[in-house]
Short mmCIF file of C-alpha atoms in Angstrom, two decimals:
data_model
loop_
_atom_site.label_atom_id
_atom_site.label_comp_id
_atom_site.label_asym_id
_atom_site.label_seq_id
_atom_site.Cartn_x
_atom_site.Cartn_y
_atom_site.Cartn_z
CA MET A 1 0.00 0.00 0.00
CA GLU A 2 1.41 3.37 -1.03
CA HIS A 3 2.10 5.73 1.85
CA PRO A 4 0.66 9.27 1.66
CA PRO A 5 3.11 12.08 0.91
CA SER A 6 5.06 13.41 3.89
CA LEU A 7 4.17 16.74 5.47
CA TRP A 8 7.26 18.24 3.85
CA LYS A 9 6.14 17.16 0.39
CA ARG A 10 2.59 18.32 0.96
CA SER A 11 3.84 21.67 2.26
CA ALA A 12 6.05 22.00 -0.82
CA ALA A 13 2.99 21.39 -3.00
CA GLU A 14 1.11 24.11 -1.08
CA LEU A 15 4.00 26.54 -1.54
CA ILE A 16 4.26 25.93 -5.28
CA GLY A 17 0.50 25.96 -5.78
CA THR A 18 0.08 29.25 -3.92
CA ALA A 19 3.05 30.79 -5.72
CA LEU A 20 1.57 29.97 -9.12
CA LEU A 21 -1.84 31.22 -8.01
CA VAL A 22 -0.33 34.60 -7.12
CA LEU A 23 1.86 34.71 -10.23
CA ILE A 24 -1.03 34.12 -12.62
CA GLY A 25 -3.96 35.76 -10.78
CA PRO A 26 -2.58 38.99 -9.29
CA GLY A 27 0.03 38.94 -12.06
CA THR A 28 -2.72 39.30 -14.66
CA ALA A 29 -4.28 42.12 -12.62
CA ALA A 30 -0.90 43.88 -12.43
CA PHE A 31 -0.36 43.54 -16.18
CA LEU A 32 -3.78 45.03 -16.92
CA GLY A 33 -2.99 47.81 -14.43
CA ILE A 34 0.11 48.67 -16.43
CA LEU A 35 -1.81 48.61 -19.71
CA THR A 36 -4.61 50.85 -18.44
CA ALA A 37 -2.15 53.30 -16.83
CA LYS A 38 -0.12 53.64 -20.02
CA SER A 39 -3.20 54.03 -22.19
CA ASN A 40 -4.76 56.42 -19.67
CA GLN A 41 -7.99 54.44 -19.68
CA ALA A 42 -10.06 53.04 -16.83
CA ALA A 43 -10.45 49.32 -16.34
CA THR A 44 -13.51 47.83 -18.04
CA LEU A 45 -15.84 44.95 -17.28
CA ALA A 46 -13.94 42.98 -19.89
CA ASP A 47 -10.72 43.55 -17.93
CA ILE A 48 -12.38 42.20 -14.78
CA GLY A 49 -13.51 39.19 -16.79
CA VAL A 50 -9.96 38.51 -17.94
CA VAL A 51 -8.63 38.65 -14.38
CA SER A 52 -11.47 36.44 -13.15
CA LEU A 53 -10.73 33.89 -15.85
CA ALA A 54 -7.02 33.91 -15.01
CA PHE A 55 -7.77 33.14 -11.36
CA GLY A 56 -10.30 30.46 -12.23
CA LEU A 57 -7.98 28.70 -14.67
CA ILE A 58 -4.96 28.63 -12.37
CA VAL A 59 -7.02 27.44 -9.39
CA ALA A 60 -8.47 24.61 -11.48
CA ALA A 61 -5.04 23.71 -12.82
CA MET A 62 -3.47 23.60 -9.36
CA ILE A 63 -6.29 21.44 -7.98
CA TYR A 64 -5.80 18.89 -10.75
CA THR A 65 -2.03 19.08 -10.28
CA PHE A 66 -1.66 19.03 -6.49
CA GLY A 67 -5.05 17.98 -5.17
CA LYS A 68 -3.88 14.38 -4.94
CA VAL A 69 -0.73 15.45 -3.10
CA SER A 70 -1.75 18.05 -0.51
CA GLY A 71 -5.45 18.59 -1.11
CA CYS A 72 -4.44 21.87 -2.79
CA HIS A 73 -5.78 24.24 -0.16
CA ILE A 74 -3.51 27.10 -1.37
CA ASN A 75 -5.43 29.34 1.04
CA PRO A 76 -4.97 29.62 4.83
CA ALA A 77 -8.70 30.18 5.27
CA VAL A 78 -9.44 26.83 3.62
CA THR A 79 -6.86 25.05 5.77
CA VAL A 80 -8.22 26.48 9.02
CA ALA A 81 -11.83 25.82 7.98
CA LEU A 82 -11.10 22.17 7.20
CA ALA A 83 -9.37 21.78 10.56
CA SER A 84 -12.32 23.39 12.33
CA VAL A 85 -14.61 20.55 11.21
CA GLY A 86 -12.12 17.74 11.68
CA ARG A 87 -11.21 17.31 8.01
CA PHE A 88 -7.59 18.32 8.55
CA SER A 89 -5.14 17.91 11.42
CA TRP A 90 -4.60 21.01 13.56
CA GLN A 91 -1.00 19.84 14.06
CA GLU A 92 -0.33 20.31 10.35
CA VAL A 93 -2.06 23.69 10.05
CA PRO A 94 1.08 25.78 10.89
CA ALA A 95 3.16 24.02 8.22
CA TYR A 96 0.49 24.51 5.56
CA ILE A 97 -0.08 28.17 6.40
CA ALA A 98 3.66 28.91 6.49
CA ALA A 99 4.04 27.26 3.07
CA GLN A 100 1.10 29.23 1.66
CA LEU A 101 2.41 32.57 2.94
CA VAL A 102 5.89 31.88 1.59
CA GLY A 103 4.30 30.79 -1.67
CA GLY A 104 2.42 34.09 -1.85
CA VAL A 105 5.69 35.99 -1.51
CA VAL A 106 7.43 33.81 -4.10
CA GLY A 107 4.54 34.34 -6.51
CA ALA A 108 4.74 38.11 -6.04
CA LEU A 109 8.47 37.97 -6.77
CA GLY A 110 7.58 36.06 -9.92
CA ILE A 111 5.38 38.95 -11.03
CA VAL A 112 8.36 41.29 -10.67
CA ALA A 113 10.51 38.84 -12.64
CA VAL A 114 7.98 38.84 -15.49
CA LEU A 115 6.78 42.47 -15.49
CA GLY A 116 9.83 44.23 -14.03
CA SER A 117 9.59 47.11 -11.58
CA ASP A 118 6.49 48.39 -13.41
CA GLY A 119 4.68 45.40 -12.00
CA ALA A 120 5.05 46.88 -8.52
CA VAL A 121 5.27 50.61 -9.14
CA ILE A 122 2.43 50.78 -11.69
CA GLY A 123 0.60 47.46 -11.47
CA ASN A 124 1.01 47.25 -7.68
CA LEU A 125 1.48 43.48 -8.08
CA GLY A 126 -2.28 43.12 -8.24
CA ALA A 127 -2.52 43.93 -4.53
CA THR A 128 -6.00 44.04 -3.04
CA VAL A 129 -7.37 47.32 -1.71
CA LEU A 130 -10.77 48.67 -0.72
CA SER A 131 -12.54 50.97 -3.15
CA ALA A 132 -13.04 54.55 -2.02
CA ASP A 133 -16.69 53.95 -1.12
CA THR A 134 -16.18 50.65 0.73
CA SER A 135 -15.92 50.89 4.52
CA TYR A 136 -13.65 48.73 6.64
CA ILE A 137 -16.48 46.67 8.10
CA ARG A 138 -18.28 46.32 4.77
CA GLY A 139 -15.05 45.15 3.17
CA MET A 140 -14.62 42.52 5.87
CA VAL A 141 -18.19 41.32 5.38
CA ILE A 142 -17.69 41.08 1.61
CA GLU A 143 -14.49 39.07 2.06
CA ALA A 144 -16.33 36.77 4.46
CA ILE A 145 -19.13 36.24 1.93
CA GLU A 146 -16.62 35.43 -0.80
CA ALA A 147 -14.85 32.87 1.37
CA TYR A 148 -18.18 31.42 2.51
CA VAL A 149 -19.25 30.72 -1.07
CA LEU A 150 -15.86 29.24 -1.99
CA MET A 151 -15.66 27.01 1.09
CA LEU A 152 -19.24 25.79 0.75
CA VAL A 153 -18.45 24.64 -2.78
CA ILE A 154 -15.18 23.02 -1.65
CA MET A 155 -17.03 21.08 1.02
CA GLY A 156 -19.63 19.92 -1.47
CA VAL A 157 -17.47 18.94 -4.44
CA ALA A 158 -14.06 18.12 -2.92
CA VAL A 159 -14.53 17.03 0.71
CA ASP A 160 -17.83 15.15 0.46
CA GLN A 161 -16.96 11.79 -1.06
CA ARG A 162 -20.49 11.46 -2.43
CA ALA A 163 -19.72 14.15 -5.03
CA PRO A 164 -19.10 13.00 -8.63
CA ALA A 165 -15.41 12.28 -9.13
CA GLY A 166 -13.22 14.41 -11.35
CA PHE A 167 -15.17 17.66 -11.32
CA ALA A 168 -13.80 19.40 -8.21
CA GLY A 169 -11.10 21.40 -9.98
CA LEU A 170 -13.43 22.63 -12.71
CA ILE A 171 -16.26 23.60 -10.36
CA ILE A 172 -14.02 25.29 -7.80
CA GLY A 173 -12.16 27.17 -10.52
CA LEU A 174 -15.42 28.40 -12.04
CA THR A 175 -16.65 29.41 -8.60
CA VAL A 176 -13.51 31.46 -7.97
CA ALA A 177 -13.95 33.19 -11.34
CA GLY A 178 -17.60 33.94 -10.63
CA ILE A 179 -16.88 35.37 -7.18
CA ILE A 180 -14.23 37.70 -8.58
CA MET A 181 -16.49 38.90 -11.38
CA MET A 182 -19.01 40.13 -8.82
CA THR A 183 -16.83 41.38 -5.96
CA ALA A 184 -13.59 42.67 -7.51
CA GLY A 185 -14.83 46.26 -7.34
CA PRO A 186 -15.34 46.77 -3.58
CA THR A 187 -12.40 44.77 -2.15
CA GLY A 188 -10.26 43.48 -4.99
CA SER A 189 -11.76 40.06 -4.22
CA SER A 190 -9.05 38.25 -2.31
CA PHE A 191 -10.80 35.76 0.03
CA ASN A 192 -7.32 34.35 0.58
CA PRO A 193 -4.89 35.85 3.13
CA ALA A 194 -1.85 34.42 1.32
CA ARG A 195 -2.94 35.97 -1.98
CA THR A 196 -3.01 39.39 -0.30
CA PHE A 197 0.07 38.86 1.89
CA GLY A 198 2.55 38.10 -0.89
CA PRO A 199 1.96 41.23 -3.02
CA TYR A 200 1.87 43.39 0.13
CA VAL A 201 5.30 42.14 1.21
CA ILE A 202 6.97 42.63 -2.17
CA ASP A 203 5.21 45.95 -2.79
CA SER A 204 6.72 47.10 0.51
CA LEU A 205 10.18 46.34 -0.88
CA MET A 206 9.65 47.50 -4.47
CA GLY A 207 7.92 50.86 -4.07
CA GLY A 208 4.34 49.81 -4.69
CA LYS A 209 1.38 51.13 -2.74
CA VAL A 210 0.99 49.17 0.49
CA TYR A 211 -2.19 49.04 2.55
CA TRP A 212 -1.12 47.08 5.61
CA SER A 213 -3.82 48.81 7.69
CA GLN A 214 -6.35 46.94 5.53
CA PHE A 215 -4.70 43.54 5.88
CA PRO A 216 -6.96 42.47 8.79
CA ILE A 217 -9.90 42.72 6.37
CA TYR A 218 -8.27 40.12 4.15
CA LEU A 219 -7.39 37.93 7.13
CA ILE A 220 -10.39 38.03 9.45
CA GLY A 221 -13.06 38.15 6.73
CA PRO A 222 -11.90 35.04 4.83
CA LEU A 223 -11.22 33.06 8.00
CA ALA A 224 -14.66 33.82 9.43
CA GLY A 225 -16.47 33.11 6.16
CA ALA A 226 -14.65 29.85 5.44
CA ILE A 227 -15.12 28.48 8.95
CA LEU A 228 -18.82 29.34 8.92
CA ALA A 229 -19.25 27.63 5.54
CA ALA A 230 -17.48 24.47 6.68
CA LEU A 231 -19.64 24.33 9.80
CA THR A 232 -22.78 24.97 7.75
CA TYR A 233 -22.09 22.17 5.28
CA ASP A 234 -20.99 19.82 8.06
CA LYS A 235 -24.28 20.30 9.92
CA ILE A 236 -26.53 20.17 6.85
CA ALA A 237 -24.95 17.40 4.79
CA PHE A 238 -23.60 14.96 7.37
CA SER A 239 -25.24 13.07 10.20
CA ARG A 240 -24.11 13.48 13.79
CA ARG A 241 -22.12 10.30 13.46
CA ARG A 242 -19.34 11.66 11.31
CA ASP A 243 -18.07 9.69 8.39
CA HIS A 244 -14.47 9.19 9.48
CA SER A 245 -13.48 8.22 5.95
CA LEU A 246 -13.74 11.92 5.05
CA GLN A 247 -11.22 12.97 7.66
CA GLN A 248 -7.68 13.59 6.50
#
């Protein structure tokens, strides 16, 4: 019987998966930021669609690539939410989160490698920020809603073994794209602390605009929303006698 990958290997998969998520997702946003700045035009709905598609595609690709290795959380909120309902070991949470945060930084460095300093100075590495008319609390609520939707879908199509096999990556990727299409305006649509953390760190070093005072929005909101979604699905879909075969 084949042994499951070690924690080191699974953490490496989380690091690489998160790095590529940040490279492709926020990287696309940064590239469009450069294009709109140089053309002196505002971003359009089509631009938001392109960024949404980039996120959806890379999330789906990483799930099909690393889902069998680490579960492909690539999001601290997902890791904590799974642990909160007994689908992931709390002992392994620190290693996964550390890998995801480092991956976010590596991915942001990758954006600089591809786009040069303009990626940070003009494109701001695709960093998330509240719109001018979005309050702190409203932003946190929006981020919680985004994470709630994502985590509910993850529970239904990836955690619940009754779901049809082979569709998790596609459905989760499409869900991510749909969430971003609706919510990119108010908050930048992160629902992933590592996705926000990486660009913030490298922007701090490269001269981009940094909004560390807003970081709690992108930490507390996603954590609260994801945990609530996991608890919701756990109570609705499973009996009191938990199916231990679902636990990791």
